[in-house]
Coordinates of C-alpha atoms in Angstrom, one line a residue:
M1 CA -26.0 -39.8 13.5
A2 CA -25.1 -36.3 12.2
K3 CA -23.3 -33.8 14.3
D4 CA -23.9 -30.0 14.2
T5 CA -22.1 -27.2 15.9
V6 CA -24.3 -24.4 17.2
R7 CA -23.5 -21.3 19.1
Y8 CA -25.7 -20.1 21.9
P9 CA -25.7 -17.0 24.1
D10 CA -23.8 -17.6 27.4
E11 CA -27.1 -17.1 29.4
V12 CA -28.8 -19.9 27.4
V13 CA -25.9 -22.3 28.0
E14 CA -25.9 -21.4 31.7
A15 CA -29.6 -22.1 32.0
I16 CA -29.2 -25.4 30.2
D17 CA -26.2 -26.3 32.6
E18 CA -28.5 -25.6 35.5
L19 CA -31.1 -28.0 34.2
V20 CA -28.5 -30.7 33.7
D21 CA -27.0 -30.0 37.2
D22 CA -30.5 -30.2 38.7
G23 CA -31.0 -33.6 37.1
M24 CA -33.8 -32.5 34.8
F25 CA -31.7 -33.8 31.9
E26 CA -29.0 -36.4 31.9
S27 CA -26.7 -34.3 29.7
K28 CA -26.6 -31.2 27.5
S29 CA -26.9 -33.5 24.5
E30 CA -30.2 -34.9 25.8
F31 CA -31.5 -31.4 26.3
Y32 CA -30.6 -30.3 22.8
R33 CA -32.0 -33.5 21.2
F34 CA -35.2 -33.3 23.2
S35 CA -35.6 -29.5 22.5
A36 CA -35.1 -29.9 18.7
E37 CA -37.6 -32.8 18.5
Y38 CA -40.1 -31.0 20.7
V39 CA -40.0 -27.9 18.4
L40 CA -40.3 -30.1 15.4
T41 CA -43.5 -31.7 16.9
L42 CA -44.9 -28.2 17.4
L43 CA -44.3 -27.2 13.8
N44 CA -45.2 -30.5 12.1
N45 CA -47.9 -32.9 13.4
D46 CA -46.5 -35.6 11.1
H47 CA -43.0 -35.4 12.6
E48 CA -41.8 -38.8 13.7
V49 CA -39.8 -38.5 16.9
K50 CA -36.5 -40.3 16.8
T51 CA -35.1 -39.2 20.2
F52 CA -34.8 -42.1 22.7
N53 CA -37.1 -41.6 25.7
F54 CA -38.8 -38.5 24.2
D55 CA -42.2 -39.3 25.7
E56 CA -40.7 -40.2 29.0
I57 CA -38.8 -36.9 29.2
K58 CA -41.9 -35.0 28.1
T59 CA -43.9 -36.7 30.9
E60 CA -41.1 -36.0 33.5
L61 CA -41.1 -32.3 32.4
D62 CA -44.9 -32.3 33.0
I63 CA -45.7 -30.7 29.6
S64 CA -49.4 -31.1 29.4
E65 CA -51.5 -30.9 26.2
E66 CA -52.7 -27.5 27.4
D67 CA -49.1 -26.3 27.7
H68 CA -48.4 -27.8 24.3
A69 CA -51.4 -25.9 22.8
K70 CA -50.3 -22.7 24.4
A71 CA -46.9 -23.1 22.8
L72 CA -48.6 -23.5 19.4
G73 CA -50.9 -20.5 19.8
A74 CA -54.6 -20.2 19.6
D75 CA -54.9 -21.7 16.2
G76 CA -52.3 -24.4 16.2
G77 CA -49.3 -22.4 15.5
T78 CA -50.2 -19.8 12.9
F79 CA -50.8 -16.1 13.3
F80 CA -53.8 -16.0 11.0
L81 CA -56.6 -16.9 13.4
D82 CA -55.4 -14.3 15.8
A83 CA -55.4 -11.8 12.9
V84 CA -59.0 -12.7 12.1
I85 CA -60.0 -12.1 15.7
T86 CA -58.2 -8.7 15.7
V87 CA -59.8 -7.6 12.4
R88 CA -63.2 -8.8 13.6
K89 CA -62.9 -6.9 16.9
H90 CA -62.0 -3.7 15.0
G91 CA -64.8 -4.3 12.5
L92 CA -67.5 -4.8 15.2
R93 CA -66.4 -1.6 16.8
G94 CA -66.5 0.3 13.5
D95 CA -62.8 1.1 13.9
Y96 CA -62.0 0.3 10.2
E97 CA -58.8 2.4 10.1
A98 CA -57.2 0.4 13.0
A99 CA -58.1 -2.9 11.2
E100 CA -56.6 -1.6 7.9
R101 CA -53.5 -0.5 9.8
F102 CA -53.2 -3.9 11.4
I103 CA -53.6 -5.7 8.0
D104 CA -51.1 -3.4 6.3
T105 CA -48.4 -3.8 8.9
H106 CA -48.6 -7.6 9.0
Y107 CA -49.3 -8.6 5.5
E108 CA -48.2 -7.9 1.9
S109 CA -51.2 -6.6 -0.2
T110 CA -50.9 -9.7 -2.5
D111 CA -50.9 -12.3 0.3
Q112 CA -53.9 -14.6 0.2
E113 CA -54.4 -14.0 4.0
C114 CA -54.4 -10.3 3.4
I115 CA -57.1 -10.5 0.8
I116 CA -59.3 -12.7 3.1
L117 CA -58.8 -10.2 6.0
E118 CA -59.8 -7.3 3.8
E119 CA -62.9 -9.2 2.6
L120 CA -63.8 -9.9 6.2
L121 CA -63.4 -6.2 7.1
G122 CA -65.5 -5.3 4.1
T123 CA -68.4 -7.3 5.6
Y124 CA -68.4 -5.1 8.6
R125 CA -68.4 -1.9 6.5
S126 CA -71.4 -3.0 4.6
E127 CA -73.5 -4.1 7.6
P128 CA -76.4 -1.7 8.4
T129 CA -76.1 0.1 11.7

């Protein structure tokens, strides 16, 4: 097993110490292992958990599938669906400048997602009123 040294803000370490003292985790190491594995499962559906008792700890922490989905975001962890919703709302309201501003501040003009959002916005501009 590999060993890494990581620095955390004092407040984070204090919060983790409280969880260990309260018995939520057996040790700081268990907390760090669980936390790392949990984030990896959020980011990669194919991640194979190696941490001993991961499912048991997750159950004890009462992390529901709904909580898990909230941690990922509305579209499974990416910003794009939320961006589509935002552009759509502005487009439906005829607020094209706000939609353009949103796209320009969140995407590079050559990004594939930017091009798709601009195409989406174009469909609202061309709709008859």
